[in-house]
Amino acid sequence: MKNFTSELSVGAYLKAGANKTVRTLSQLKDLYSNREEVNRILENEDPVLYEVFEMPPSPKETDLLVNITVLHAGVVGEEPFMTKGHFHQDPDTGEVVIGLKGSGILLLQNRKGEIQEFPVEEGKVSYAAGGWGHRVINTGKEDLHFLAISGANMIHDYETAVKLNFKSLPVENKERISANE
Amino acid sequence: MKNFTSELSVGAYLKAGANKTVRTLSQLKDLYSNREEVNRILENEDPVLYEVFEMPPSPKETDLLVNITVLHAGVVGEEPFMTKGHFHQDPDTGEVVIGLKGSGILLLQNRKGEIQEFPVEEGKVSYAAGGWGHRVINTGKEDLHFLAISGANMIHDYETAVKLNFKSLPVENKERISANE
């Protein structure tokens, strides 16, 4: 990757040369527990859940990944749109999440199943240390924009997330969210 | 390091448990070309040039460093206050700089002596790829606050910066800055 500078917005990031990757429901349908609802939605459309804006070219091991993600607002059944969620492996490095717009949560879960959650909103930074799987969930009613920074030397480990039944959202949380609406 | 969340301000960072490291002129006097002026200032006081706020405990190799720096406004002769500036070595990893408050520049220089400069101000992110030494310079009239993120596995190489005569500020830049004042 090359040196770059950009305003912290999707438009500016695209102008600075970022590539866009789109994630749709059909690619991520296993994230959601309500299979019937997933199938019902997919009969009509394949909605975009989120888009990731990333600087080319392919990063070297020594680079940091510096991506803007736009996670759209919406639900599948009772579960809000969320990112795939992953652990890092070999090395199991940290990840930084900085909210830019909208509101959501960064849900962390370690391999013992312990859970932490942090706010994702403008002006807040959160850090997921190595060993903590992480997923962002849009709990608001508008698009959630956030910056994520991680070492490019890490490998996404999605399998552990699946094995652990990496949580979409703890139950107590659902209550808190509806209380805020 | 542990998981953490914080607002992007010094006060919130301290509340979240950050440690403060202070850098004074006497520690960094070799950065400035006007030795007479350095000595004149140090006869009267040893001003704080910048403070770094960093989360404890000591980071592991797999952590990311996520620091807030407050670089004060001021000059030594004609040179504005600046951070020490460093290359990374082994591995020569990237670094991300996000402006929070005030205005300055991120000055990049590679081992061939090529120079790039990027703005450091609220809402802007810049990336220094591996192989580029980097220094932040406060070109404004108020404190410059910025967030810096790098791999904790890297070793600061200050010696190469000294050998290369890592620039305090290119001459053409001084003109641009006074034009903006």
Short mmCIF file of N, CA and C in Angstrom, two decimals, chain B:
data_model
loop_
_atom_site.label_atom_id
_atom_site.label_comp_id
_atom_site.label_asym_id
_atom_site.label_seq_id
_atom_site.Cartn_x
_atom_site.Cartn_y
_atom_site.Cartn_z
N MET B 1 -2.25 -5.51 26.22
CA MET B 1 -3.26 -4.47 26.34
C MET B 1 -4.65 -5.08 26.40
N LYS B 2 -5.53 -4.36 27.03
CA LYS B 2 -6.91 -4.85 27.15
C LYS B 2 -7.80 -4.14 26.13
N ASN B 3 -8.98 -4.70 25.94
CA ASN B 3 -10.01 -4.00 25.19
C ASN B 3 -10.29 -2.66 25.88
N PHE B 4 -10.58 -1.64 25.12
CA PHE B 4 -11.03 -0.40 25.76
C PHE B 4 -11.93 0.38 24.82
N THR B 5 -12.68 1.31 25.40
CA THR B 5 -13.46 2.27 24.61
C THR B 5 -13.30 3.63 25.24
N SER B 6 -13.30 4.67 24.43
CA SER B 6 -13.11 6.03 24.95
C SER B 6 -13.61 7.04 23.94
N GLU B 7 -14.04 8.20 24.43
CA GLU B 7 -14.21 9.32 23.51
C GLU B 7 -12.83 9.76 23.04
N LEU B 8 -12.82 10.40 21.88
CA LEU B 8 -11.54 10.82 21.30
C LEU B 8 -11.11 12.17 21.87
N SER B 9 -10.90 12.22 23.18
CA SER B 9 -10.41 13.44 23.82
C SER B 9 -9.44 13.03 24.90
N VAL B 10 -8.55 13.94 25.25
CA VAL B 10 -7.53 13.64 26.26
C VAL B 10 -8.18 13.33 27.61
N GLY B 11 -9.17 14.13 27.98
CA GLY B 11 -9.83 13.91 29.27
C GLY B 11 -10.44 12.51 29.36
N ALA B 12 -11.14 12.12 28.32
CA ALA B 12 -11.77 10.79 28.31
C ALA B 12 -10.72 9.69 28.27
N TYR B 13 -9.66 9.93 27.56
CA TYR B 13 -8.59 8.93 27.45
C TYR B 13 -7.93 8.70 28.81
N LEU B 14 -7.72 9.78 29.55
CA LEU B 14 -7.15 9.65 30.89
C LEU B 14 -8.10 8.88 31.80
N LYS B 15 -9.39 9.21 31.70
CA LYS B 15 -10.39 8.50 32.51
C LYS B 15 -10.42 7.02 32.18
N ALA B 16 -10.19 6.70 30.90
CA ALA B 16 -10.20 5.29 30.48
C ALA B 16 -8.92 4.57 30.90
N GLY B 17 -7.97 5.33 31.52
CA GLY B 17 -6.79 4.67 32.09
C GLY B 17 -5.47 4.96 31.40
N ALA B 18 -5.46 5.94 30.48
CA ALA B 18 -4.22 6.22 29.74
C ALA B 18 -3.13 6.78 30.65
N ASN B 19 -1.89 6.46 30.33
CA ASN B 19 -0.71 7.07 30.95
C ASN B 19 -0.23 8.22 30.09
N LYS B 20 0.37 9.22 30.76
CA LYS B 20 0.87 10.39 30.04
C LYS B 20 2.40 10.39 30.04
N THR B 21 3.00 10.63 28.89
CA THR B 21 4.45 10.81 28.78
C THR B 21 4.70 12.22 28.26
N VAL B 22 5.62 12.95 28.91
CA VAL B 22 5.87 14.34 28.55
C VAL B 22 7.21 14.45 27.83
N ARG B 23 7.25 15.21 26.75
CA ARG B 23 8.50 15.46 26.02
C ARG B 23 8.82 16.94 26.09
N THR B 24 10.00 17.26 26.64
CA THR B 24 10.38 18.67 26.80
C THR B 24 11.50 19.04 25.82
N LEU B 25 11.74 20.32 25.69
CA LEU B 25 12.76 20.80 24.76
C LEU B 25 14.14 20.23 25.07
N SER B 26 14.48 20.13 26.35
CA SER B 26 15.84 19.64 26.67
C SER B 26 16.05 18.21 26.18
N GLN B 27 14.97 17.44 26.14
CA GLN B 27 15.08 16.05 25.65
C GLN B 27 15.21 16.00 24.12
N LEU B 28 14.74 17.04 23.46
CA LEU B 28 14.60 16.99 22.00
C LEU B 28 15.33 18.14 21.31
N LYS B 29 16.31 18.69 22.00
CA LYS B 29 16.93 19.92 21.48
C LYS B 29 17.65 19.71 20.15
N ASP B 30 18.07 18.46 19.86
CA ASP B 30 18.79 18.22 18.61
C ASP B 30 17.89 18.28 17.38
N LEU B 31 16.58 18.35 17.60
CA LEU B 31 15.66 18.44 16.46
C LEU B 31 15.73 19.78 15.76
N TYR B 32 16.15 20.80 16.49
CA TYR B 32 16.02 22.17 15.97
C TYR B 32 17.36 22.69 15.49
N SER B 33 17.34 23.37 14.35
CA SER B 33 18.61 23.77 13.75
C SER B 33 19.20 25.02 14.41
N ASN B 34 18.39 25.81 15.04
CA ASN B 34 18.89 27.05 15.64
C ASN B 34 19.34 26.79 17.08
N ARG B 35 20.60 26.36 17.22
CA ARG B 35 21.13 25.96 18.53
C ARG B 35 21.16 27.12 19.52
N GLU B 36 21.48 28.29 19.02
CA GLU B 36 21.53 29.48 19.89
C GLU B 36 20.17 29.72 20.54
N GLU B 37 19.14 29.62 19.72
CA GLU B 37 17.78 29.86 20.21
C GLU B 37 17.39 28.77 21.22
N VAL B 38 17.76 27.52 20.94
CA VAL B 38 17.50 26.43 21.89
C VAL B 38 18.13 26.78 23.24
N ASN B 39 19.38 27.15 23.21
CA ASN B 39 20.09 27.45 24.46
C ASN B 39 19.48 28.66 25.18
N ARG B 40 19.10 29.66 24.41
CA ARG B 40 18.49 30.85 25.00
C ARG B 40 17.19 30.47 25.74
N ILE B 41 16.35 29.65 25.09
CA ILE B 41 15.09 29.23 25.73
C ILE B 41 15.39 28.41 26.99
N LEU B 42 16.33 27.48 26.88
CA LEU B 42 16.60 26.57 28.00
C LEU B 42 17.23 27.28 29.21
N GLU B 43 17.81 28.44 29.00
CA GLU B 43 18.32 29.21 30.15
C GLU B 43 17.18 29.64 31.07
N ASN B 44 16.01 29.88 30.46
CA ASN B 44 14.87 30.37 31.24
C ASN B 44 13.90 29.28 31.68
N GLU B 45 13.68 28.29 30.82
CA GLU B 45 12.67 27.25 31.10
C GLU B 45 12.94 26.05 30.21
N ASP B 46 12.24 24.94 30.52
CA ASP B 46 12.33 23.75 29.68
C ASP B 46 10.92 23.41 29.22
N PRO B 47 10.46 24.09 28.16
CA PRO B 47 9.04 23.96 27.80
C PRO B 47 8.66 22.55 27.36
N VAL B 48 7.43 22.17 27.69
CA VAL B 48 6.86 20.91 27.20
C VAL B 48 6.48 21.11 25.74
N LEU B 49 7.02 20.27 24.86
CA LEU B 49 6.68 20.37 23.44
C LEU B 49 5.45 19.52 23.12
N TYR B 50 5.41 18.32 23.69
CA TYR B 50 4.21 17.50 23.47
C TYR B 50 4.05 16.45 24.55
N GLU B 51 2.82 15.94 24.62
CA GLU B 51 2.46 14.91 25.59
C GLU B 51 1.80 13.76 24.84
N VAL B 52 2.13 12.54 25.23
CA VAL B 52 1.57 11.34 24.59
C VAL B 52 0.75 10.59 25.63
N PHE B 53 -0.48 10.24 25.25
CA PHE B 53 -1.40 9.52 26.13
C PHE B 53 -1.60 8.12 25.56
N GLU B 54 -1.22 7.15 26.37
CA GLU B 54 -1.12 5.76 25.88
C GLU B 54 -1.76 4.81 26.88
N MET B 55 -2.46 3.81 26.38
CA MET B 55 -3.13 2.85 27.26
C MET B 55 -2.13 1.83 27.83
N PRO B 56 -2.16 1.60 29.15
CA PRO B 56 -1.36 0.52 29.71
C PRO B 56 -2.13 -0.79 29.61
N PRO B 57 -1.59 -1.93 29.99
CA PRO B 57 -0.17 -2.09 30.34
C PRO B 57 0.68 -2.17 29.09
N SER B 58 1.97 -2.48 29.25
CA SER B 58 2.88 -2.58 28.11
C SER B 58 2.26 -3.46 27.04
N PRO B 59 2.27 -3.00 25.82
CA PRO B 59 1.63 -3.77 24.74
C PRO B 59 2.39 -5.05 24.42
N LYS B 60 1.62 -6.04 23.98
CA LYS B 60 2.22 -7.26 23.44
C LYS B 60 2.51 -7.05 21.96
N GLU B 61 3.28 -7.96 21.40
CA GLU B 61 3.65 -7.86 19.98
C GLU B 61 2.44 -7.76 19.06
N THR B 62 1.37 -8.41 19.48
CA THR B 62 0.19 -8.48 18.61
C THR B 62 -0.76 -7.31 18.80
N ASP B 63 -0.43 -6.40 19.71
CA ASP B 63 -1.31 -5.24 19.92
C ASP B 63 -1.08 -4.17 18.87
N LEU B 64 -2.06 -3.29 18.77
CA LEU B 64 -1.86 -2.02 18.07
C LEU B 64 -1.68 -0.94 19.13
N LEU B 65 -0.78 -0.01 18.89
CA LEU B 65 -0.67 1.17 19.76
C LEU B 65 -1.69 2.19 19.28
N VAL B 66 -2.44 2.75 20.22
CA VAL B 66 -3.50 3.71 19.88
C VAL B 66 -3.31 4.89 20.82
N ASN B 67 -2.52 5.87 20.40
CA ASN B 67 -2.15 6.97 21.28
C ASN B 67 -2.77 8.29 20.85
N ILE B 68 -3.11 9.12 21.83
CA ILE B 68 -3.43 10.51 21.52
C ILE B 68 -2.21 11.36 21.88
N THR B 69 -1.80 12.22 20.97
CA THR B 69 -0.69 13.16 21.24
C THR B 69 -1.23 14.58 21.22
N VAL B 70 -0.78 15.39 22.18
CA VAL B 70 -1.06 16.82 22.16
C VAL B 70 0.27 17.53 21.90
N LEU B 71 0.39 18.08 20.71
CA LEU B 71 1.60 18.79 20.30
C LEU B 71 1.31 20.28 20.45
N HIS B 72 2.03 20.92 21.36
CA HIS B 72 1.71 22.31 21.67
C HIS B 72 2.10 23.24 20.52
N ALA B 73 1.51 24.44 20.54
CA ALA B 73 1.84 25.46 19.55
C ALA B 73 3.06 26.23 20.03
N GLY B 74 3.96 26.55 19.14
CA GLY B 74 5.13 27.33 19.53
C GLY B 74 6.23 27.15 18.50
N VAL B 75 7.27 27.93 18.61
CA VAL B 75 8.39 27.82 17.68
C VAL B 75 9.71 27.82 18.46
N VAL B 76 10.71 27.25 17.81
CA VAL B 76 12.09 27.38 18.28
C VAL B 76 12.81 28.06 17.12
N GLY B 77 13.08 29.34 17.26
CA GLY B 77 13.55 30.11 16.11
C GLY B 77 12.43 30.17 15.09
N GLU B 78 12.70 29.66 13.88
CA GLU B 78 11.64 29.68 12.85
C GLU B 78 10.93 28.34 12.72
N GLU B 79 11.35 27.34 13.51
CA GLU B 79 10.79 26.00 13.35
C GLU B 79 9.67 25.74 14.37
N PRO B 80 8.50 25.36 13.88
CA PRO B 80 7.40 25.05 14.80
C PRO B 80 7.71 23.81 15.63
N PHE B 81 7.06 23.68 16.77
CA PHE B 81 7.19 22.47 17.58
C PHE B 81 6.83 21.26 16.74
N MET B 82 7.57 20.18 16.94
CA MET B 82 7.36 18.96 16.15
C MET B 82 7.64 17.74 17.01
N THR B 83 7.11 16.59 16.58
CA THR B 83 7.43 15.34 17.28
C THR B 83 8.81 14.86 16.81
N LYS B 84 9.35 13.93 17.56
CA LYS B 84 10.72 13.49 17.32
C LYS B 84 10.90 12.97 15.89
N GLY B 85 9.92 12.26 15.39
CA GLY B 85 10.01 11.71 14.04
C GLY B 85 10.82 10.42 14.05
N HIS B 86 10.33 9.42 13.37
CA HIS B 86 11.03 8.14 13.40
C HIS B 86 10.66 7.29 12.19
N PHE B 87 11.56 6.38 11.86
CA PHE B 87 11.25 5.28 10.97
C PHE B 87 10.87 4.08 11.85
N HIS B 88 10.20 3.11 11.27
CA HIS B 88 10.02 1.83 11.95
C HIS B 88 11.03 0.86 11.38
N GLN B 89 11.48 -0.08 12.16
CA GLN B 89 12.36 -1.13 11.63
C GLN B 89 11.87 -2.48 12.14
N ASP B 90 12.01 -3.48 11.31
CA ASP B 90 11.91 -4.88 11.76
C ASP B 90 10.69 -5.23 12.61
N PRO B 91 9.50 -5.28 12.08
CA PRO B 91 9.16 -5.02 10.68
C PRO B 91 8.86 -3.54 10.47
N ASP B 92 9.06 -3.14 9.22
CA ASP B 92 8.92 -1.73 8.87
C ASP B 92 7.44 -1.46 8.55
N THR B 93 6.65 -1.30 9.61
CA THR B 93 5.19 -1.27 9.45
C THR B 93 4.65 0.14 9.22
N GLY B 94 3.39 0.19 8.81
CA GLY B 94 2.73 1.47 8.56
C GLY B 94 2.25 2.14 9.83
N GLU B 95 1.82 3.39 9.68
CA GLU B 95 1.26 4.14 10.82
C GLU B 95 0.12 5.01 10.29
N VAL B 96 -0.93 5.12 11.10
CA VAL B 96 -2.11 5.91 10.74
C VAL B 96 -2.17 7.14 11.65
N VAL B 97 -2.44 8.30 11.08
CA VAL B 97 -2.56 9.53 11.87
C VAL B 97 -3.91 10.17 11.56
N ILE B 98 -4.68 10.44 12.61
CA ILE B 98 -6.01 11.04 12.47
C ILE B 98 -6.05 12.32 13.29
N GLY B 99 -6.30 13.44 12.63
CA GLY B 99 -6.36 14.73 13.33
C GLY B 99 -7.62 14.83 14.17
N LEU B 100 -7.51 15.45 15.35
CA LEU B 100 -8.66 15.61 16.24
C LEU B 100 -8.98 17.08 16.49
N LYS B 101 -7.95 17.93 16.47
CA LYS B 101 -8.14 19.33 16.88
C LYS B 101 -6.87 20.10 16.50
N GLY B 102 -7.02 21.35 16.08
CA GLY B 102 -5.85 22.12 15.68
C GLY B 102 -5.43 21.77 14.25
N SER B 103 -4.30 22.30 13.80
CA SER B 103 -3.89 22.00 12.43
C SER B 103 -2.37 21.89 12.33
N GLY B 104 -1.95 20.94 11.55
CA GLY B 104 -0.53 20.72 11.35
C GLY B 104 -0.30 19.85 10.14
N ILE B 105 0.91 19.36 10.01
CA ILE B 105 1.19 18.46 8.89
C ILE B 105 1.91 17.21 9.37
N LEU B 106 1.66 16.14 8.61
CA LEU B 106 2.41 14.90 8.77
C LEU B 106 3.45 14.92 7.66
N LEU B 107 4.71 14.95 8.08
CA LEU B 107 5.79 15.01 7.11
C LEU B 107 6.39 13.61 6.97
N LEU B 108 6.43 13.12 5.73
CA LEU B 108 6.94 11.77 5.47
C LEU B 108 8.23 11.87 4.67
N GLN B 109 9.18 11.02 4.98
CA GLN B 109 10.42 11.00 4.20
C GLN B 109 10.89 9.56 4.12
N ASN B 110 11.20 9.09 2.90
CA ASN B 110 11.70 7.72 2.81
C ASN B 110 13.23 7.71 2.88
N ARG B 111 13.80 6.52 2.79
CA ARG B 111 15.24 6.41 2.99
C ARG B 111 16.04 6.97 1.82
N LYS B 112 15.36 7.22 0.69
CA LYS B 112 16.02 7.92 -0.43
C LYS B 112 15.98 9.43 -0.23
N GLY B 113 15.23 9.90 0.78
CA GLY B 113 15.14 11.34 1.03
C GLY B 113 13.93 11.99 0.37
N GLU B 114 13.10 11.19 -0.32
CA GLU B 114 11.89 11.76 -0.92
C GLU B 114 10.91 12.19 0.17
N ILE B 115 10.20 13.27 -0.09
CA ILE B 115 9.34 13.87 0.93
C ILE B 115 7.88 13.92 0.46
N GLN B 116 6.97 13.64 1.38
CA GLN B 116 5.54 13.90 1.15
C GLN B 116 4.99 14.57 2.38
N GLU B 117 3.95 15.37 2.22
CA GLU B 117 3.34 15.96 3.40
C GLU B 117 1.83 15.92 3.29
N PHE B 118 1.19 15.64 4.41
CA PHE B 118 -0.26 15.49 4.46
C PHE B 118 -0.80 16.36 5.58
N PRO B 119 -2.04 16.83 5.45
CA PRO B 119 -2.62 17.65 6.52
C PRO B 119 -3.00 16.82 7.74
N VAL B 120 -2.85 17.40 8.92
CA VAL B 120 -3.35 16.77 10.15
C VAL B 120 -4.36 17.73 10.75
N GLU B 121 -5.63 17.41 10.61
CA GLU B 121 -6.69 18.24 11.18
C GLU B 121 -7.94 17.38 11.37
N GLU B 122 -8.89 17.92 12.10
CA GLU B 122 -10.09 17.15 12.43
C GLU B 122 -10.75 16.59 11.17
N GLY B 123 -11.11 15.30 11.22
CA GLY B 123 -11.83 14.70 10.11
C GLY B 123 -10.95 14.18 8.99
N LYS B 124 -9.62 14.22 9.18
CA LYS B 124 -8.73 13.71 8.13
C LYS B 124 -7.87 12.56 8.66
N VAL B 125 -7.69 11.58 7.79
CA VAL B 125 -6.85 10.43 8.13
C VAL B 125 -5.70 10.38 7.12
N SER B 126 -4.51 10.07 7.60
CA SER B 126 -3.37 9.88 6.71
C SER B 126 -2.66 8.58 7.05
N TYR B 127 -2.03 8.00 6.04
CA TYR B 127 -1.36 6.72 6.21
C TYR B 127 0.08 6.83 5.75
N ALA B 128 1.00 6.49 6.64
CA ALA B 128 2.42 6.40 6.30
C ALA B 128 2.76 4.94 6.14
N ALA B 129 3.06 4.51 4.92
CA ALA B 129 3.39 3.10 4.66
C ALA B 129 4.76 2.78 5.23
N GLY B 130 5.06 1.50 5.35
CA GLY B 130 6.37 1.07 5.80
C GLY B 130 7.47 1.70 4.94
N GLY B 131 8.59 2.05 5.54
CA GLY B 131 9.69 2.63 4.79
C GLY B 131 9.68 4.16 4.77
N TRP B 132 8.62 4.74 5.32
CA TRP B 132 8.51 6.20 5.36
C TRP B 132 8.64 6.67 6.82
N GLY B 133 9.70 7.42 7.09
CA GLY B 133 9.81 8.08 8.38
C GLY B 133 8.71 9.13 8.49
N HIS B 134 8.28 9.40 9.71
CA HIS B 134 7.16 10.33 9.84
C HIS B 134 7.32 11.20 11.08
N ARG B 135 6.87 12.41 10.94
CA ARG B 135 6.97 13.43 11.99
C ARG B 135 5.75 14.31 11.86
N VAL B 136 5.20 14.75 12.98
CA VAL B 136 4.07 15.69 12.94
C VAL B 136 4.57 17.06 13.39
N ILE B 137 4.13 18.09 12.70
CA ILE B 137 4.56 19.47 12.97
C ILE B 137 3.31 20.32 13.19
N ASN B 138 3.31 21.06 14.28
CA ASN B 138 2.16 21.92 14.57
C ASN B 138 2.36 23.26 13.88
N THR B 139 1.64 23.46 12.78
CA THR B 139 1.80 24.69 12.02
C THR B 139 0.74 25.72 12.39
N GLY B 140 -0.10 25.40 13.38
CA GLY B 140 -1.17 26.30 13.76
C GLY B 140 -0.83 27.12 14.99
N LYS B 141 -1.83 27.80 15.52
CA LYS B 141 -1.62 28.67 16.68
C LYS B 141 -2.24 28.11 17.94
N GLU B 142 -2.82 26.89 17.84
CA GLU B 142 -3.34 26.23 19.05
C GLU B 142 -2.77 24.82 19.13
N ASP B 143 -3.00 24.18 20.27
CA ASP B 143 -2.52 22.81 20.44
C ASP B 143 -3.06 21.92 19.32
N LEU B 144 -2.23 21.03 18.83
CA LEU B 144 -2.64 20.06 17.81
C LEU B 144 -2.84 18.71 18.50
N HIS B 145 -4.06 18.19 18.43
CA HIS B 145 -4.36 16.87 19.01
C HIS B 145 -4.51 15.87 17.86
N PHE B 146 -3.86 14.73 17.97
CA PHE B 146 -4.05 13.69 16.95
C PHE B 146 -3.94 12.30 17.54
N LEU B 147 -4.59 11.38 16.85
CA LEU B 147 -4.56 9.96 17.21
C LEU B 147 -3.56 9.28 16.27
N ALA B 148 -2.68 8.45 16.83
CA ALA B 148 -1.73 7.70 15.99
C ALA B 148 -1.87 6.22 16.30
N ILE B 149 -1.90 5.41 15.26
CA ILE B 149 -2.08 3.96 15.42
C ILE B 149 -0.97 3.24 14.66
N SER B 150 -0.28 2.37 15.35
CA SER B 150 0.78 1.59 14.69
C SER B 150 0.84 0.21 15.32
N GLY B 151 1.54 -0.69 14.66
CA GLY B 151 1.73 -2.02 15.22
C GLY B 151 2.66 -1.96 16.42
N ALA B 152 2.32 -2.68 17.48
CA ALA B 152 3.16 -2.65 18.68
C ALA B 152 4.41 -3.48 18.49
N ASN B 153 4.47 -4.23 17.40
CA ASN B 153 5.64 -5.09 17.16
C ASN B 153 6.79 -4.33 16.52
N MET B 154 6.55 -3.06 16.18
CA MET B 154 7.63 -2.34 15.48
C MET B 154 8.55 -1.67 16.50
N ILE B 155 9.78 -1.46 16.05
CA ILE B 155 10.78 -0.80 16.87
C ILE B 155 11.03 0.57 16.26
N HIS B 156 10.99 1.60 17.07
CA HIS B 156 11.27 2.94 16.55
C HIS B 156 12.74 3.04 16.17
N ASP B 157 13.00 3.50 14.97
CA ASP B 157 14.37 3.69 14.50
C ASP B 157 14.59 5.19 14.40
N TYR B 158 15.11 5.78 15.45
CA TYR B 158 15.35 7.22 15.43
C TYR B 158 16.69 7.54 14.76
N GLU B 159 17.58 6.55 14.72
CA GLU B 159 18.92 6.82 14.19
C GLU B 159 18.91 7.12 12.70
N THR B 160 18.12 6.35 11.94
CA THR B 160 18.06 6.62 10.50
C THR B 160 17.54 8.03 10.26
N ALA B 161 16.58 8.44 11.08
CA ALA B 161 16.02 9.79 10.94
C ALA B 161 17.12 10.82 11.12
N VAL B 162 18.01 10.61 12.09
CA VAL B 162 19.09 11.56 12.33
C VAL B 162 20.09 11.54 11.17
N LYS B 163 20.45 10.31 10.74
CA LYS B 163 21.44 10.18 9.65
C LYS B 163 20.96 10.86 8.37
N LEU B 164 19.68 10.75 8.10
CA LEU B 164 19.13 11.29 6.86
C LEU B 164 18.89 12.78 6.96
N ASN B 165 19.14 13.35 8.11
CA ASN B 165 18.79 14.74 8.35
C ASN B 165 17.30 14.93 8.05
N PHE B 166 16.50 14.08 8.66
CA PHE B 166 15.04 14.08 8.49
C PHE B 166 14.53 15.51 8.65
N LYS B 167 13.88 15.99 7.64
CA LYS B 167 13.57 17.42 7.54
C LYS B 167 12.61 17.90 8.62
N SER B 168 12.89 19.11 9.10
CA SER B 168 11.93 19.72 10.01
C SER B 168 10.76 20.27 9.21
N LEU B 169 11.05 20.86 8.09
CA LEU B 169 10.00 21.41 7.24
C LEU B 169 10.67 21.88 5.95
N PRO B 170 10.15 21.42 4.81
CA PRO B 170 10.75 21.89 3.56
C PRO B 170 10.58 23.40 3.43
N VAL B 171 11.49 24.03 2.75
CA VAL B 171 11.47 25.49 2.67
C VAL B 171 10.20 26.02 2.01
N GLU B 172 9.80 25.37 0.91
CA GLU B 172 8.61 25.86 0.19
C GLU B 172 7.39 25.87 1.09
N ASN B 173 7.45 24.98 2.08
CA ASN B 173 6.38 24.84 3.03
C ASN B 173 6.27 26.01 3.98
N LYS B 174 7.39 26.50 4.38
CA LYS B 174 7.40 27.64 5.30
C LYS B 174 6.64 28.79 4.67
N GLU B 175 6.84 28.92 3.33
CA GLU B 175 6.14 30.01 2.64
C GLU B 175 4.63 29.77 2.66
N ARG B 176 4.26 28.52 2.34
CA ARG B 176 2.84 28.19 2.33
C ARG B 176 2.20 28.46 3.67
N ILE B 177 2.92 28.10 4.73
CA ILE B 177 2.35 28.26 6.05
C ILE B 177 2.17 29.72 6.40
N SER B 178 3.19 30.54 6.11
CA SER B 178 2.99 31.95 6.47
C SER B 178 1.86 32.56 5.63
N ALA B 179 1.71 32.08 4.39
CA ALA B 179 0.62 32.59 3.55
C ALA B 179 -0.74 32.26 4.16
N ASN B 180 -0.82 31.16 4.90
CA ASN B 180 -2.10 30.73 5.48
C ASN B 180 -2.41 31.40 6.80
N GLU B 181 -1.42 32.05 7.38
CA GLU B 181 -1.64 32.57 8.74
C GLU B 181 -2.54 33.80 8.76
#
